[in-house]
mmCIF file of C-alpha atoms and ligand atoms in Angstrom:
data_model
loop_
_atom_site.group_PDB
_atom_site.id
_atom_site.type_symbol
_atom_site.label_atom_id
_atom_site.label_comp_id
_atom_site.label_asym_id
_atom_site.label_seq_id
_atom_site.Cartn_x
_atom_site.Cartn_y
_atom_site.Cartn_z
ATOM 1 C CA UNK A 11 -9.495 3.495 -17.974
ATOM 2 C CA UNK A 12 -12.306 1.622 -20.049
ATOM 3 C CA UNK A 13 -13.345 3.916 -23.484
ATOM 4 C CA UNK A 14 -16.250 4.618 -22.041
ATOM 5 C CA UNK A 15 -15.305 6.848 -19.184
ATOM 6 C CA UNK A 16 -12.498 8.158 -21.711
ATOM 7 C CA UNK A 17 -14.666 9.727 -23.823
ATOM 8 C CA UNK A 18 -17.038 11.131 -21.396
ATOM 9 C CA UNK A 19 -13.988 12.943 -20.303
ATOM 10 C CA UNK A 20 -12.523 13.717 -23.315
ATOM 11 C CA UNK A 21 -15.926 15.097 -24.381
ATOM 12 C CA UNK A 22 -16.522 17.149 -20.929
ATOM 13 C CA UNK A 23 -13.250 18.769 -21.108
ATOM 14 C CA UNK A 24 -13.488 20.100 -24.949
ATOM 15 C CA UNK A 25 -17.236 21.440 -23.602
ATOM 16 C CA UNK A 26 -15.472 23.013 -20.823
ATOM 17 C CA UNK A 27 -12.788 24.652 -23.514
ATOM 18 C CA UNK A 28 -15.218 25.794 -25.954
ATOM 19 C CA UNK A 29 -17.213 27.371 -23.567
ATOM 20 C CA UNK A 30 -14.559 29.902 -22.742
ATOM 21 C CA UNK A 31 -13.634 30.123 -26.505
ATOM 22 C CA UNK A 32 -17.255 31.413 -26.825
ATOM 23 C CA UNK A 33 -17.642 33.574 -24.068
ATOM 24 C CA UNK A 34 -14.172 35.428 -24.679
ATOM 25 C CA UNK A 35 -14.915 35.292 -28.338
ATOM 26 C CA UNK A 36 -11.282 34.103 -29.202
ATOM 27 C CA UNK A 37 -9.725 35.129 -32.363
ATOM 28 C CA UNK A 38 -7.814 33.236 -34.229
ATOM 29 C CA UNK A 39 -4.430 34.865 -33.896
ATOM 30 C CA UNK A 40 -5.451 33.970 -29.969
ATOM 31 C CA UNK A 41 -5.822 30.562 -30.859
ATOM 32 C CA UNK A 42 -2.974 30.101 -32.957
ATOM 33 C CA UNK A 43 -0.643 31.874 -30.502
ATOM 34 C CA UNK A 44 -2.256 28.897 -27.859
ATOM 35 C CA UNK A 45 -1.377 26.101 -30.191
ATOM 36 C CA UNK A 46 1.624 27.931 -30.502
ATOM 37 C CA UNK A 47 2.254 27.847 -26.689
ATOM 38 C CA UNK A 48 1.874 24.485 -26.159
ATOM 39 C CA UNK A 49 4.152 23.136 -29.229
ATOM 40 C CA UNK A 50 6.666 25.518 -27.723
ATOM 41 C CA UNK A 51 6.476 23.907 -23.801
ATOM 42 C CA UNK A 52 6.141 20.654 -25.314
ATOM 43 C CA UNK A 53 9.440 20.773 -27.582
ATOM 44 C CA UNK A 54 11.449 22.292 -24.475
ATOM 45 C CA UNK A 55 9.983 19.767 -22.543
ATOM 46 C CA UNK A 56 7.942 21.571 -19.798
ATOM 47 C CA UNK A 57 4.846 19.970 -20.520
ATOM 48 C CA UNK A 58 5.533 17.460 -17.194
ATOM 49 C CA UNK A 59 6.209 20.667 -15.016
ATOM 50 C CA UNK A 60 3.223 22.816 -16.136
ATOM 51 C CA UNK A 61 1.108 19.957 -16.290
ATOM 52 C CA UNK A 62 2.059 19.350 -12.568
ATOM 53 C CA UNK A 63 2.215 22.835 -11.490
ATOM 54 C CA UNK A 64 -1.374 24.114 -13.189
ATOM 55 C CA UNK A 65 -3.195 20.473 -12.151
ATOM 56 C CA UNK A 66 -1.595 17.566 -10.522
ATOM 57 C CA UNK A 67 -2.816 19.053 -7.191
ATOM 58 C CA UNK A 68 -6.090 18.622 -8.133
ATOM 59 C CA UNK A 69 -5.855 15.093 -9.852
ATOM 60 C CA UNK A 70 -4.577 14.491 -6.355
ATOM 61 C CA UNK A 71 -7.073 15.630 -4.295
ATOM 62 C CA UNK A 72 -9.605 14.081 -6.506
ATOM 63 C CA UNK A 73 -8.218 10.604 -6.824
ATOM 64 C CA UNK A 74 -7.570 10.633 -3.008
ATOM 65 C CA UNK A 75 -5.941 7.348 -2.967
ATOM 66 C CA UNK A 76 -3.814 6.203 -0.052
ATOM 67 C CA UNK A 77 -5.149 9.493 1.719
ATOM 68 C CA UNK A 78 -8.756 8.328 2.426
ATOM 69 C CA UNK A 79 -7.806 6.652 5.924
ATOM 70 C CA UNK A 80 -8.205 9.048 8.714
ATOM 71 C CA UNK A 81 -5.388 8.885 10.900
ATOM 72 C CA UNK A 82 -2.584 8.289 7.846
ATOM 73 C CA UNK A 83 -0.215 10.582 6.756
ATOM 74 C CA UNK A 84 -1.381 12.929 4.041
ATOM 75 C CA UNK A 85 -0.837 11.863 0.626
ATOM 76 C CA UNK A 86 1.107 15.058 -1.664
ATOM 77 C CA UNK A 87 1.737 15.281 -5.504
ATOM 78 C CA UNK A 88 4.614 13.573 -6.690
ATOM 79 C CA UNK A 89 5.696 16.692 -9.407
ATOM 80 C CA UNK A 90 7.859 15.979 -12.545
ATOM 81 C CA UNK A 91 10.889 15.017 -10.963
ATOM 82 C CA UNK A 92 10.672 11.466 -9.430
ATOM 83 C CA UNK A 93 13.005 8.654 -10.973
ATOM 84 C CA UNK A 94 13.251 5.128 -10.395
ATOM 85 C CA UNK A 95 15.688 3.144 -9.979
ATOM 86 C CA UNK A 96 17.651 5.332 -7.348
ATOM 87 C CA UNK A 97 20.213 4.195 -5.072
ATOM 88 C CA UNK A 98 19.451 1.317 -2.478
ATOM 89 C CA UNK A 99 20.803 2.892 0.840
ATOM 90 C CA UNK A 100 20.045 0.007 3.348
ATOM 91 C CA UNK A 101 18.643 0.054 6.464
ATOM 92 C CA UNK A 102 19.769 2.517 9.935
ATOM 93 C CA UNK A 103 23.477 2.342 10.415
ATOM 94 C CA UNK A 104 24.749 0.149 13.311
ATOM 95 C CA UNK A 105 26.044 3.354 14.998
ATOM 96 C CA UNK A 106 22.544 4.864 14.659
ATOM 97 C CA UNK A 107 24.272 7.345 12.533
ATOM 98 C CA UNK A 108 21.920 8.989 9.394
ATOM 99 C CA UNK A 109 22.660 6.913 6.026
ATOM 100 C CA UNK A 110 23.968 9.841 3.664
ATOM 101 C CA UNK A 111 22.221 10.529 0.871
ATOM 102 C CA UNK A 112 24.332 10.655 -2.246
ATOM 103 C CA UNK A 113 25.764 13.945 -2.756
ATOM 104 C CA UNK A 114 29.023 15.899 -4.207
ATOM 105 C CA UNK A 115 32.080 16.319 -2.207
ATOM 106 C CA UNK A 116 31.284 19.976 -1.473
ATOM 107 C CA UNK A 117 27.339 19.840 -1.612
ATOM 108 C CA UNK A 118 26.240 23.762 -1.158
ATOM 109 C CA UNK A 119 23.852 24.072 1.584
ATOM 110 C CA UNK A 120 23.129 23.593 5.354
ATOM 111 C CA UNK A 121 23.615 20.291 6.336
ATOM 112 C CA UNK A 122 20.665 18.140 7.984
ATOM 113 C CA UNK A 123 19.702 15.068 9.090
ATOM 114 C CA UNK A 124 15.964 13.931 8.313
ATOM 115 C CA UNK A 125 14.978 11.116 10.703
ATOM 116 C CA UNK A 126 11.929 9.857 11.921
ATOM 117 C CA UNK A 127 9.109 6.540 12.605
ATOM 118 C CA UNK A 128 7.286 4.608 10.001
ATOM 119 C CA UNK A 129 4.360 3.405 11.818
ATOM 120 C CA UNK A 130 0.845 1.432 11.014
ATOM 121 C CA UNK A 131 -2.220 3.184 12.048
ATOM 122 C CA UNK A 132 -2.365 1.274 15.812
ATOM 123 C CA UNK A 133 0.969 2.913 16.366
ATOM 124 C CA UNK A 134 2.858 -0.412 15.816
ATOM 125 C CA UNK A 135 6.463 0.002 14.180
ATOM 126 C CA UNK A 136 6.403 -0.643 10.026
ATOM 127 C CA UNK A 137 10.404 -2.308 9.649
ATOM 128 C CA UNK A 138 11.799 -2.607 6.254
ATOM 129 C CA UNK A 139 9.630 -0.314 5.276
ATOM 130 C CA UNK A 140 11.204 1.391 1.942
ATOM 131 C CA UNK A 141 12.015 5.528 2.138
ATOM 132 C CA UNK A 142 12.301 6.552 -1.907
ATOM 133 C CA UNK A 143 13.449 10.202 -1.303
ATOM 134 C CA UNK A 144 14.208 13.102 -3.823
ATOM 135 C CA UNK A 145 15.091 16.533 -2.934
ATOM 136 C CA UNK A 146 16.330 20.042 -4.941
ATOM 137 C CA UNK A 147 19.380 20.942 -3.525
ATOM 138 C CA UNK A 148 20.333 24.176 -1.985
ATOM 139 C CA UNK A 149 20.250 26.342 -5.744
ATOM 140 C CA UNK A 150 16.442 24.154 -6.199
ATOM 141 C CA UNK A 151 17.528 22.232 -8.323
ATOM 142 C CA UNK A 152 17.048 18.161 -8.765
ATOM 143 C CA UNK A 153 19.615 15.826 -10.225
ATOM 144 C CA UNK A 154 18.842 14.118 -13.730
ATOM 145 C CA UNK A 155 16.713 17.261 -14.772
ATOM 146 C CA UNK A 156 19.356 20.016 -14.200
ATOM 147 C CA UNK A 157 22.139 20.038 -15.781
ATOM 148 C CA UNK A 158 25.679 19.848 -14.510
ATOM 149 C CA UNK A 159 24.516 17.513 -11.001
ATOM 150 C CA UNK A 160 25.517 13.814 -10.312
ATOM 151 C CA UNK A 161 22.892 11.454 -11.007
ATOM 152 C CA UNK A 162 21.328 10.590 -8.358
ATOM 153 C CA UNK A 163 22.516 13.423 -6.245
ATOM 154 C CA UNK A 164 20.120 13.658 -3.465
ATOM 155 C CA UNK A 165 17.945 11.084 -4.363
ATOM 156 C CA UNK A 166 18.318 7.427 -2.292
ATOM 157 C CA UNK A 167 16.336 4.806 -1.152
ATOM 158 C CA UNK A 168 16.693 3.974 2.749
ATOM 159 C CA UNK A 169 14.780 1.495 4.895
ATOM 160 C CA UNK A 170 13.475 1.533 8.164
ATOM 161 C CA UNK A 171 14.997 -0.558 11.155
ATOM 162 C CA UNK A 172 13.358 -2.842 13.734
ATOM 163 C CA UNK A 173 11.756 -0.136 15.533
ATOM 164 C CA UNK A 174 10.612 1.551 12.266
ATOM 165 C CA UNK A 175 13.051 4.172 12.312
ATOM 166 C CA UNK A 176 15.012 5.918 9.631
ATOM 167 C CA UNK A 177 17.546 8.693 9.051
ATOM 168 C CA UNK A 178 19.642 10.249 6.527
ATOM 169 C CA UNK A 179 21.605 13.132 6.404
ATOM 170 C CA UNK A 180 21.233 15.345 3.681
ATOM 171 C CA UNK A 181 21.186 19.172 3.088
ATOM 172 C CA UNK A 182 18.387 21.673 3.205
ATOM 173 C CA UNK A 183 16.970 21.788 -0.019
ATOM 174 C CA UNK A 184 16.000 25.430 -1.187
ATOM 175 C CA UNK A 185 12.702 26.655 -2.291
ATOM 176 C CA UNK A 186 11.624 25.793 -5.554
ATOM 177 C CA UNK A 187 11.631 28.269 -8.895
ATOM 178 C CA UNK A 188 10.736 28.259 -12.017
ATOM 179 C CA UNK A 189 12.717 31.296 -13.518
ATOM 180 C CA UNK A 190 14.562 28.674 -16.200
ATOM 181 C CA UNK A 191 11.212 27.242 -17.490
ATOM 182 C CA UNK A 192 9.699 29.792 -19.343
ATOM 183 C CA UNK A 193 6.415 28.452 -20.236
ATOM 184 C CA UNK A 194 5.180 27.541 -17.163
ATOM 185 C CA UNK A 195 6.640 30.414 -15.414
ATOM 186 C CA UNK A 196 4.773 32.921 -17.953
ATOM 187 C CA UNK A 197 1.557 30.989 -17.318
ATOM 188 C CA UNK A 198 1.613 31.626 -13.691
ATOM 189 C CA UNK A 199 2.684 35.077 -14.111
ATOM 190 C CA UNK A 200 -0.363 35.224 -16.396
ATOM 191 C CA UNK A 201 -2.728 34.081 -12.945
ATOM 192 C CA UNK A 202 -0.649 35.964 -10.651
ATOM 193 C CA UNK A 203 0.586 33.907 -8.512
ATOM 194 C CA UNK A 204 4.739 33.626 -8.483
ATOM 195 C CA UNK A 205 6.700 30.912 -9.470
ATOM 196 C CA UNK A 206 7.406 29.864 -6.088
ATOM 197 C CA UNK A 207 7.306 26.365 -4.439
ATOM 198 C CA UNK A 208 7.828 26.023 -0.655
ATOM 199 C CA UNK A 209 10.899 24.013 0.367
ATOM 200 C CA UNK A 210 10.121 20.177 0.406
ATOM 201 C CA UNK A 211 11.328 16.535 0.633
ATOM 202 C CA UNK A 212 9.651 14.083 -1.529
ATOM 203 C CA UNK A 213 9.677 10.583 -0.440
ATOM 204 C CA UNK A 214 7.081 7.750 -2.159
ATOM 205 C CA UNK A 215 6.912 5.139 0.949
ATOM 206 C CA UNK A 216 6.551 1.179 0.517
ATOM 207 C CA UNK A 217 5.834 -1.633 3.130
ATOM 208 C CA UNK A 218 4.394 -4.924 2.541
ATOM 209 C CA UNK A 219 0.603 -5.101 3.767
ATOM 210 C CA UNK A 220 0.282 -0.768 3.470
ATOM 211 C CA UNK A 221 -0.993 0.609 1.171
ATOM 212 C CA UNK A 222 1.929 3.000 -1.015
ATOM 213 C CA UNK A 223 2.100 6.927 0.013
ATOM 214 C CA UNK A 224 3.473 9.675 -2.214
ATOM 215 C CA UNK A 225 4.336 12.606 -0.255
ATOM 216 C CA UNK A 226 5.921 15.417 0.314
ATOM 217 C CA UNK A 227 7.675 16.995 3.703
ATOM 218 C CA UNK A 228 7.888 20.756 3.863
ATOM 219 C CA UNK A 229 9.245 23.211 6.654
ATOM 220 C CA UNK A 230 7.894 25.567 9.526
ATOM 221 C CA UNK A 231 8.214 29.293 8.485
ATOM 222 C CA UNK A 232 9.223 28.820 4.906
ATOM 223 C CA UNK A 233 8.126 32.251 3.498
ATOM 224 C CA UNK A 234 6.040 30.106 0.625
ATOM 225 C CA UNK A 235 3.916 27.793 2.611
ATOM 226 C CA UNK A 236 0.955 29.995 1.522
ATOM 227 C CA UNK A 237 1.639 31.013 -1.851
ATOM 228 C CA UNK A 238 2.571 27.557 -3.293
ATOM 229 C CA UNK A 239 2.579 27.799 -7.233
ATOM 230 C CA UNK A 240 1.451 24.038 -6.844
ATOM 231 C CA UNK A 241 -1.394 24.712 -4.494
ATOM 232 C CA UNK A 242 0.159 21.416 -2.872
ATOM 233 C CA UNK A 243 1.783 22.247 0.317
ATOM 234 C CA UNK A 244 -0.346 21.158 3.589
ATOM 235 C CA UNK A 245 -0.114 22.199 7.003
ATOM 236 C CA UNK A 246 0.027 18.269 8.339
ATOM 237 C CA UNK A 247 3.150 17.685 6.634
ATOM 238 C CA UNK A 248 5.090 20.548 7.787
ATOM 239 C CA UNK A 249 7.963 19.960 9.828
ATOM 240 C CA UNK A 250 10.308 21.903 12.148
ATOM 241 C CA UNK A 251 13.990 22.607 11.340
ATOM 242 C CA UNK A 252 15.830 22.930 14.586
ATOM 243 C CA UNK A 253 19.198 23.747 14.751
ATOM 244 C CA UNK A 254 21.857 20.756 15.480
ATOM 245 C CA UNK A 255 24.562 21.208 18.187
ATOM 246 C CA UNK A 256 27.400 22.015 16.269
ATOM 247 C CA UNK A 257 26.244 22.822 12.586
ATOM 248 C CA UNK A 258 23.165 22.368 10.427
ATOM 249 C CA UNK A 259 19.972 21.641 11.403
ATOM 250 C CA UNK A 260 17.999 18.002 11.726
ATOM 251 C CA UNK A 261 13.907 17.509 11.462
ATOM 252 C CA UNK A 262 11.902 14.690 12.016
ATOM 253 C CA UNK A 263 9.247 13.347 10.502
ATOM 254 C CA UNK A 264 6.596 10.266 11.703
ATOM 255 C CA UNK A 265 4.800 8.608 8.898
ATOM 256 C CA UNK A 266 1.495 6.384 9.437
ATOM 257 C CA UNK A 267 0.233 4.465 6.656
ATOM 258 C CA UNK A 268 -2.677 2.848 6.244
ATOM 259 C CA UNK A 269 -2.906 -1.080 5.148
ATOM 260 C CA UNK A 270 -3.303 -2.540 1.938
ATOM 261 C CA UNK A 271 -6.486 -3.051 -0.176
HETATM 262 C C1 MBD B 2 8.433 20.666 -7.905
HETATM 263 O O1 MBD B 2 9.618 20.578 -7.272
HETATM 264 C C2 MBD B 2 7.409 19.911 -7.420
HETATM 265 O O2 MBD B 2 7.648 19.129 -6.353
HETATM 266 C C3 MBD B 2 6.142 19.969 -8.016
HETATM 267 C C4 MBD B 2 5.031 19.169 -7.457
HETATM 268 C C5 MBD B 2 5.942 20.769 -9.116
HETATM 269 C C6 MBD B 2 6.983 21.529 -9.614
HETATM 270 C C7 MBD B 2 8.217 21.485 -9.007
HETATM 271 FE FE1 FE B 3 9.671 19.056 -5.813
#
């Protein structure tokens, strides 16, 4: 981003803000306890989280990259709680079992296996194509932010077969809440809505000639599909939990991307 467009934006957005200062007439204990606010979220470290709860749906929507193609899977914020550098799983198994994703001994949760098709837009299979996936686990919470969880516990990188095929077996992660963030949960309580996220699985997806997606895979008949504190969730990427034979449940999931450039 050139200066130029900086500063127009810079200078739109401090319009924007003292235009509500004026027309609320804010006093200054108001705007003392905001500054106030903010230091607080920042030094706890929220600021990712309410950043990405109160706008990252919207920088989404308005950037629209790698979502502009019809036909392609939808793109979906990324959140706070990506991190690189997680586990290289490898490819499908040579039993066609699902790749595990790393997780403790006595993960809490209903067990499923997440499979599904990477394909290019003409239907054609997308091989070696490369799965980054993160999840909460069944309390909502993700690895490397909460404490007391593995690192990399439910997160794993997993690539795609021949016939563009993947699966790993993980467990259902739970809904999303912000109870333990208080910042960013008294902000929404503020707007009303709760401090609920539908349950998801994130996965950023990679193939050489496609263009990158970021998105996020949610479930049929989670009681937060329509009251998303995120505003993120989609109907396209919802997907259906069926119970397994045996225990657990498994889902699928058929991504198109789009090509590079
Ligand atoms: C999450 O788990 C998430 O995915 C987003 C986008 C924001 C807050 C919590
Ligand atoms: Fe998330």
């Amino acid at each position: 981003m050139d200066d130029q467009r900086a500063g127009l934006i810079v200078r739109d957005l401090l319009d924007s803000v003292k235009e509500v200062i004026r027309r609320h007439g804010v006093t200054y204990p108001e705007y003392r306890r905001a500054v106030g606010f903010v230091l607080a979220a920042a030094e706890r470290g929220e600021l990712p989280l309410l950043c990405d709860v109160l706008l990252e749906a919207t920088v989404e929507e308005a950037d629209g990259s790698g979502r502009r193609t019809p036909g392609t899977t939808d793109g979906n914020v990324e959140g706070p709680f990506f991190a690189a550098g997680a586990p290289e799983l490898g490819g499908p198994r040579p039993d066609g079992g699902p790749v595990p994703l790393p997780m403790r001994a006595d993960e809490p949760g209903e067990a499923l296996v997440f499979s599904g098709t990477v394909r290019s837009l003409d239907g054609a299979a997308v091989p070696e194509a490369v799965l980054d996936l993160w999840q909460a686990d069944a309390d909502g919470r993700y690895s490397r932010f909460a404490p007391g969880l593995p690192e990399w516990n439910l997160r794993g990188r997993v690539t795609t077969g021949a016939d563009g095929g993947f699966a790993v077996r993980t467990v259902v992660p739970a809904p999303y809440d912000i109870p333990d963030e208080p910042h960013t949960a008294r902000v929404l309580e503020l707007l009303g809505t709760g401090p609920h996220r539908p349950a998801h699985i994130h996965v950023r997806l990679e193939a050489e000639g496609f263009a990158p997606l970021t998105t996020q895979v949610y479930f049929a008949g989670d009681p937060w599909l329509e009251q998303d504190c995120v505003g993120a969730a989609r109907p396209s990427l919802v997907t259906k939990l069926e119970a397994a034979d045996g225990a657990g449940y498994t889902c699928r999931f058929d991504f198109v991307l789009a090509p590079a450039g």
